mmCIF file of C-alpha atoms and ligand atoms in Angstrom:
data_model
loop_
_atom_site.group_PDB
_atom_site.id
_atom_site.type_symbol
_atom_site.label_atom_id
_atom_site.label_comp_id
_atom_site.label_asym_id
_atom_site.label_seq_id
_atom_site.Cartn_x
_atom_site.Cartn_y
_atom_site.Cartn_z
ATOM 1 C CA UNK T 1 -9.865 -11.393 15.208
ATOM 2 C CA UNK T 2 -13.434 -11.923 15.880
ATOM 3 C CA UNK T 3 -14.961 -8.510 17.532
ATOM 4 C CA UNK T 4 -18.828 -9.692 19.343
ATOM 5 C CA UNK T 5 -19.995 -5.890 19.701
ATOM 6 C CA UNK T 6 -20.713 -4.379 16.546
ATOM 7 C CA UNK T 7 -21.255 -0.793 17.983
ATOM 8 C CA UNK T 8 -17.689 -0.769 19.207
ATOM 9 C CA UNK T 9 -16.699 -0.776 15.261
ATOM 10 C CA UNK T 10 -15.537 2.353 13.446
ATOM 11 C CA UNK T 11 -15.475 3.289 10.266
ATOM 12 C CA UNK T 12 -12.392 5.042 8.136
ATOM 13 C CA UNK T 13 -12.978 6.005 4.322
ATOM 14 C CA UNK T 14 -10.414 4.726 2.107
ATOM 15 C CA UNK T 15 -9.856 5.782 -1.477
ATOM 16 C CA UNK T 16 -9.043 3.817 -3.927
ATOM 17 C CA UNK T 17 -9.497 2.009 -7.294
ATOM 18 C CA UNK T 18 -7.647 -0.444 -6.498
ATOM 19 C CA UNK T 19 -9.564 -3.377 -5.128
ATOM 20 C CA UNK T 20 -6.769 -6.148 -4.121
ATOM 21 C CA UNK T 21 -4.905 -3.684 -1.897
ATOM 22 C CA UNK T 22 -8.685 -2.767 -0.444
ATOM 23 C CA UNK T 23 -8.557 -6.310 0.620
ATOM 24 C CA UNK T 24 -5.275 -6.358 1.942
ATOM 25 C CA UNK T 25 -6.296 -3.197 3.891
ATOM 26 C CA UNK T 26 -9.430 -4.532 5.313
ATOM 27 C CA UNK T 27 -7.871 -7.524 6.663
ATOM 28 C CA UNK T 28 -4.697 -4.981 8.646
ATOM 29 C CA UNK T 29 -7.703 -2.617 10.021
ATOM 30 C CA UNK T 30 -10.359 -5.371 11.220
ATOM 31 C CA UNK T 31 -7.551 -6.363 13.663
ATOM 32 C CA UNK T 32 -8.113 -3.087 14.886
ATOM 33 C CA UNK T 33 -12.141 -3.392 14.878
ATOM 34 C CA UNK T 34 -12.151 -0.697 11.760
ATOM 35 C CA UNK T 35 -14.468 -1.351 8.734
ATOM 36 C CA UNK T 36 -13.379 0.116 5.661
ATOM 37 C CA UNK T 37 -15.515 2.081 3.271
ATOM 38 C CA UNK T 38 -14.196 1.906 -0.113
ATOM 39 C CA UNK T 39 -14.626 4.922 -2.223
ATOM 40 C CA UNK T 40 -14.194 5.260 -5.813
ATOM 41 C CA UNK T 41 -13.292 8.247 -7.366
ATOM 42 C CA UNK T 42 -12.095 8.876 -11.116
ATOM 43 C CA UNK T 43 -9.602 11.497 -10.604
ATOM 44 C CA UNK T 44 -6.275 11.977 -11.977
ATOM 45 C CA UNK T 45 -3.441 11.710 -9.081
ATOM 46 C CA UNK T 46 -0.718 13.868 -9.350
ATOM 47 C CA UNK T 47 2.725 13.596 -10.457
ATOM 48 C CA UNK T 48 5.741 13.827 -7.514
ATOM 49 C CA UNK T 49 8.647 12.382 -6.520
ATOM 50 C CA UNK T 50 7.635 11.719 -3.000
ATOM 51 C CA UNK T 51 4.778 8.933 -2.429
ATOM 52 C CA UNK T 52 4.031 10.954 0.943
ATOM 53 C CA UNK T 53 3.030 14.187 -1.146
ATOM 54 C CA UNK T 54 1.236 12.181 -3.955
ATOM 55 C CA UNK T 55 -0.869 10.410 -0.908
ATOM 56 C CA UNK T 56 -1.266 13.878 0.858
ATOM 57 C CA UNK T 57 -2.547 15.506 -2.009
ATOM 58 C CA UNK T 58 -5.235 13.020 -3.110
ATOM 59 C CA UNK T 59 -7.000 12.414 0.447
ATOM 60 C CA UNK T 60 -6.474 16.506 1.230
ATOM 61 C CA UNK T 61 -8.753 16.600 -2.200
ATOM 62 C CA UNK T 62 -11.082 14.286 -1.680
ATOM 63 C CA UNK T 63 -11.943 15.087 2.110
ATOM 64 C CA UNK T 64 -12.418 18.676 0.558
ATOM 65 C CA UNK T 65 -14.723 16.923 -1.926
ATOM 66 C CA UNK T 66 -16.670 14.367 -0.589
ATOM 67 C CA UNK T 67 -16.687 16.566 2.852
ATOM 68 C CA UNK T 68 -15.620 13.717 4.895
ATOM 69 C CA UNK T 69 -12.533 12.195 6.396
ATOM 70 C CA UNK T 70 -10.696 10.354 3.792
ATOM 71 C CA UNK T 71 -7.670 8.011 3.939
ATOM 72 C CA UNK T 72 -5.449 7.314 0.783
ATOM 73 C CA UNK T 73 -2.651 5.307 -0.015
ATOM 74 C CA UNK T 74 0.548 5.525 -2.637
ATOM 75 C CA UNK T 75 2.912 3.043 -2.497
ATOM 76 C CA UNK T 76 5.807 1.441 -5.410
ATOM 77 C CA UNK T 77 8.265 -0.766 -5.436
ATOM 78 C CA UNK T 78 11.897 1.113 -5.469
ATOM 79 C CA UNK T 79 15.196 -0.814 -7.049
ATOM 80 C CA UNK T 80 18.362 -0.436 -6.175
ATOM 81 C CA UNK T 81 20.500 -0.305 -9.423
ATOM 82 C CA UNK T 82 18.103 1.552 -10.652
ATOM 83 C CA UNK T 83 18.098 4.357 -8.549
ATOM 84 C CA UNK T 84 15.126 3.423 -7.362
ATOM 85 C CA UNK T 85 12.509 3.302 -9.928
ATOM 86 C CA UNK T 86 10.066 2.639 -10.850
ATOM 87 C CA UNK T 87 9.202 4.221 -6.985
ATOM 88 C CA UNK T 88 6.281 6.869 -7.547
ATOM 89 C CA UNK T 89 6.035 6.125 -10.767
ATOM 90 C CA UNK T 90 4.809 2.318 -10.182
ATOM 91 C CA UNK T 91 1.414 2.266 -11.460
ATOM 92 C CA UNK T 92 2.527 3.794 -14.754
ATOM 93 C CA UNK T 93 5.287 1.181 -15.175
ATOM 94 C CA UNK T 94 3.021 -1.757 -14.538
ATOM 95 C CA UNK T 95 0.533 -0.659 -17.068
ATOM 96 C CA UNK T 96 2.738 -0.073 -19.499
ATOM 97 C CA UNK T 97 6.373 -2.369 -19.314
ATOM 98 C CA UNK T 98 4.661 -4.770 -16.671
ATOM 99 C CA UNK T 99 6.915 -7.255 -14.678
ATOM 100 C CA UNK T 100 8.743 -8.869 -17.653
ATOM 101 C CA UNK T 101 9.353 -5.397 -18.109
ATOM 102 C CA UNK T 102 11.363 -5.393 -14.780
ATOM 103 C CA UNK T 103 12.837 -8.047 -15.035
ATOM 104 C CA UNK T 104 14.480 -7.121 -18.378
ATOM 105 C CA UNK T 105 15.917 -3.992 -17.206
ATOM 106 C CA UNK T 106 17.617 -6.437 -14.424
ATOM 107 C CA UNK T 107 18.404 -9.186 -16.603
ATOM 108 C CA UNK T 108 22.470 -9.529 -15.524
ATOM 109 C CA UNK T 109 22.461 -7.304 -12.993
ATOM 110 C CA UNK T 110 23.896 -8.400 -9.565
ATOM 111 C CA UNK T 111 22.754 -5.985 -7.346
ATOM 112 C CA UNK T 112 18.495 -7.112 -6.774
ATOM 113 C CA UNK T 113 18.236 -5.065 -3.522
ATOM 114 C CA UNK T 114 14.808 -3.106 -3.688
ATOM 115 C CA UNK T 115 11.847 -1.834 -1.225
ATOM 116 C CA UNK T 116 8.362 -1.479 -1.402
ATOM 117 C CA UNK T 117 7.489 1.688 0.621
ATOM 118 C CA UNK T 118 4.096 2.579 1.277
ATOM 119 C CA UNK T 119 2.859 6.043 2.792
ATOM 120 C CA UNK T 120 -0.937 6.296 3.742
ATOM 121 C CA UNK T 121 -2.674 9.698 4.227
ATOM 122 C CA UNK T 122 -5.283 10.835 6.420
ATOM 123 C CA UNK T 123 -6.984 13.762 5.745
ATOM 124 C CA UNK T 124 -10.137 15.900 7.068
ATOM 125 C CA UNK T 125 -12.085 18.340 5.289
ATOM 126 C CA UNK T 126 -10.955 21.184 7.709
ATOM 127 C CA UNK T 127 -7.232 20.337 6.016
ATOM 128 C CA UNK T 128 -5.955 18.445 8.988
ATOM 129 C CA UNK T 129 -3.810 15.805 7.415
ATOM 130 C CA UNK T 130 -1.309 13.229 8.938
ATOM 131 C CA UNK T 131 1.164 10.862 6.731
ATOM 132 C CA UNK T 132 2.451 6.969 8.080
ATOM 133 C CA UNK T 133 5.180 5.310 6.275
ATOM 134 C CA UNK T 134 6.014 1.669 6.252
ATOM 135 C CA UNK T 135 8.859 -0.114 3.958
ATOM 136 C CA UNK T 136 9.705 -3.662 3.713
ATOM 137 C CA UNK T 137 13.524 -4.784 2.067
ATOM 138 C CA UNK T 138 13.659 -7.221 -0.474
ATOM 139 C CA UNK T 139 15.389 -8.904 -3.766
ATOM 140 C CA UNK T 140 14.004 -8.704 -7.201
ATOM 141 C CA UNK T 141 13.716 -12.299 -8.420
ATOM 142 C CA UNK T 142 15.149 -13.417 -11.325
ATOM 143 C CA UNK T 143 11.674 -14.977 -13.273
ATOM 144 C CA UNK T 144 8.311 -14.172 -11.603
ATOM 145 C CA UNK T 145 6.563 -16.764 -9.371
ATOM 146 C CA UNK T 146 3.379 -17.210 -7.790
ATOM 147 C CA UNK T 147 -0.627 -16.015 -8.582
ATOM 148 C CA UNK T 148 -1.689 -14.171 -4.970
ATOM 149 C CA UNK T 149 -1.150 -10.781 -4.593
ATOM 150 C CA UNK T 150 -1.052 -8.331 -7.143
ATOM 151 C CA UNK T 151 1.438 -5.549 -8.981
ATOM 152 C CA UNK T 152 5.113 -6.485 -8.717
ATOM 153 C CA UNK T 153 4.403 -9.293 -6.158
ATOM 154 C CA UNK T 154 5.581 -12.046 -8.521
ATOM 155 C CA UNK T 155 9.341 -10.588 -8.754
ATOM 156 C CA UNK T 156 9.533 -9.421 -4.588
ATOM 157 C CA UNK T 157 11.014 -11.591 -2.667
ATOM 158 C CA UNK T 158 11.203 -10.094 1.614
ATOM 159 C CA UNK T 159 13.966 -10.717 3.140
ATOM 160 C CA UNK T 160 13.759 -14.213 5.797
ATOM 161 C CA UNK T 161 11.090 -16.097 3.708
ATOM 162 C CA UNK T 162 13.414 -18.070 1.785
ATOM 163 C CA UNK T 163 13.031 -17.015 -1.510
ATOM 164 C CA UNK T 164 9.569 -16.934 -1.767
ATOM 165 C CA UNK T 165 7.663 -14.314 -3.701
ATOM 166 C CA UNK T 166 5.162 -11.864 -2.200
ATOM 167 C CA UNK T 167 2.929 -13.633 -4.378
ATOM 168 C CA UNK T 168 3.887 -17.014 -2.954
ATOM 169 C CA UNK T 169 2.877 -16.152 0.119
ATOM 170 C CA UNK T 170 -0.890 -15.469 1.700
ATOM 171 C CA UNK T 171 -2.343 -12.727 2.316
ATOM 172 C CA UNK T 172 -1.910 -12.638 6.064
ATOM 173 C CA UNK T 173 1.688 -13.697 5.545
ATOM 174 C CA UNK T 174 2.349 -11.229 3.268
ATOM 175 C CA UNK T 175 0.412 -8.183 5.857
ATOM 176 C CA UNK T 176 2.041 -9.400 8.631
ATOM 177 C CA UNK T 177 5.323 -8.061 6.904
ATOM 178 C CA UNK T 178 4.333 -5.537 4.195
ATOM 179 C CA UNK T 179 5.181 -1.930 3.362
ATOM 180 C CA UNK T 180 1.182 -1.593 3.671
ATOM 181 C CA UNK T 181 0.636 -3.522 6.730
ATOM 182 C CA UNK T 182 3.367 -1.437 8.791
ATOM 183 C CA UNK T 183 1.891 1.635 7.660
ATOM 184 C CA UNK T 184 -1.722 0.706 7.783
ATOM 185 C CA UNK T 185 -1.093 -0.574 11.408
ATOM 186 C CA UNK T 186 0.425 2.647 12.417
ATOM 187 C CA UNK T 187 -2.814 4.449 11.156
ATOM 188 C CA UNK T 188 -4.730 2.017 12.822
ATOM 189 C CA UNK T 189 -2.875 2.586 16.442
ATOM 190 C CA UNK T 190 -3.266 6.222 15.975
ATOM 191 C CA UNK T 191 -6.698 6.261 14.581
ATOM 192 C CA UNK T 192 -8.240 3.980 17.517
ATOM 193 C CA UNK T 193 -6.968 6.207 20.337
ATOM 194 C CA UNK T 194 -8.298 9.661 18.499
ATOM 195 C CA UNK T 195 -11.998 7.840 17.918
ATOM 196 C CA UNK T 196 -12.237 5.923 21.543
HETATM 197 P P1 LIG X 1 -0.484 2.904 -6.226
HETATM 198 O O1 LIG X 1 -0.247 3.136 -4.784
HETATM 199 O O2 LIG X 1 -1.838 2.309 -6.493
HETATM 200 O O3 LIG X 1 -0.169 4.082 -7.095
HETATM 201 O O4 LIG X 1 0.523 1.709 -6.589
HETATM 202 C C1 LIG X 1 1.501 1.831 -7.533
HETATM 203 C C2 LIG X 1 1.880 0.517 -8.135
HETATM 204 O O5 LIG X 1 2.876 -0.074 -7.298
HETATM 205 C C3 LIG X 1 0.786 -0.533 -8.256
HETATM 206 O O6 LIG X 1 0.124 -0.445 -9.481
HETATM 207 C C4 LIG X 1 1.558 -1.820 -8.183
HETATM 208 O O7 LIG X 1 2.021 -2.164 -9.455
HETATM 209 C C5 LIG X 1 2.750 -1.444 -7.301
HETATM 210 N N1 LIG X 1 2.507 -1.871 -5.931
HETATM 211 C C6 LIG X 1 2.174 -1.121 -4.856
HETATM 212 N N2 LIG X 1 2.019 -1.885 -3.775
HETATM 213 C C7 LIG X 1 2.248 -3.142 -4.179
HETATM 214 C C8 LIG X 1 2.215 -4.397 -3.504
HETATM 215 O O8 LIG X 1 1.917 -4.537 -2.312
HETATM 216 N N3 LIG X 1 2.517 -5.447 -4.276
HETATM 217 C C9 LIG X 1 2.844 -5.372 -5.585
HETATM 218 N N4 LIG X 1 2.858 -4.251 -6.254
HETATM 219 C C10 LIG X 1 2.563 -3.139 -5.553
#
């Protein structure tokens, strides 16, 4: 959506080195008439079982830092038969086993039920923080397909989209459904009526 007053625009800091879910992120939030600052910081994130703490943690630290509101994201994709890793530890297993890695470990299995959950953290340097979840259901395909997106999007495929990937599908399709769109929109809903 086009927005013709420029001065009605605000501005939300998000941090992250990860530059195709900045994209996906400024696409959810200019709906909204938020620009996105994207800040880069090398710091090591820490290790939890909860993608709510990991995200809580990281912008708490950096709005401490940087002295500014911050707003982070941690999201993985979470499998069913396998008690739902890789979850928190996503980034970790894409680097290393990647998505033929996945799809080994599931190679036979008949249960392909999985999420992508994504929890996005706001936090200001006074250590006021607030958390918004989103999840999407899915089924782990059985070869990759597709070249948008990024991560595990090759082996997702959402529910009601016929078998198509998350990587088969563009960008505003994919939003319009996502673990990070539903929780980037809630941000957005919230964050618009504190700044009016
Ligand atoms: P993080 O939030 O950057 O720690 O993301 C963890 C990992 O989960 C990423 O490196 C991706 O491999 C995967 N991931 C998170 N969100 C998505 C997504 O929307 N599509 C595909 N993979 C994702």
């Amino acid at each position: 959506m086009k927005r013709k007053n420029s001065a009605k625009r605000k501005v939300a800091y998000f941090l992250s080195n990860n530059v195709n879910k900045f994209r996906e992120v400024a696409r959810i939030l200019e709906e909204y008439g938020i620009v996105i600052a994207l800040i880069r910081l090398k710091k090591k994130e820490i290790q939890n079982d909860s993608i709510e703490k990991i995200a809580k943690v990281s912008a708490e630290e950096a709005a401490e830092e940087l002295n500014l509101p911050v707003v982070t994201e941690d999201a993985g994709l979470f499998i069913d038969a396998l008690n739902g890793f890789p979850g928190p530890y996503s980034s970790f297993i894409y680097r290393t086993i990647g998505v033929e890695g996945i799809l080994k470990l599931m190679s036979g299995v008949e249960n392909r039920k999985a999420k992508f959950k994504s929890a996005v953290a706001y936090a200001e340097p006074s250590g006021k923080s607030r958390i918004f979840s989103g999840e999407v259901s899915g089924d782990i395909s059985v070869t990759a397909k597709g070249d948008k997106g990024f991560g595990f999007d090759p082996i997702f495929q959402p529910y009601g989209y016929e078998g198509r990937t998350f990587a088969e599908l563009d960008t505003d399709e994919k939003n319009a459904i996502s673990h990070r769109g539903l929780a980037f929109r809630k941000f957005a809903e919230w964050y618009i009526s504190k700044v009016r």
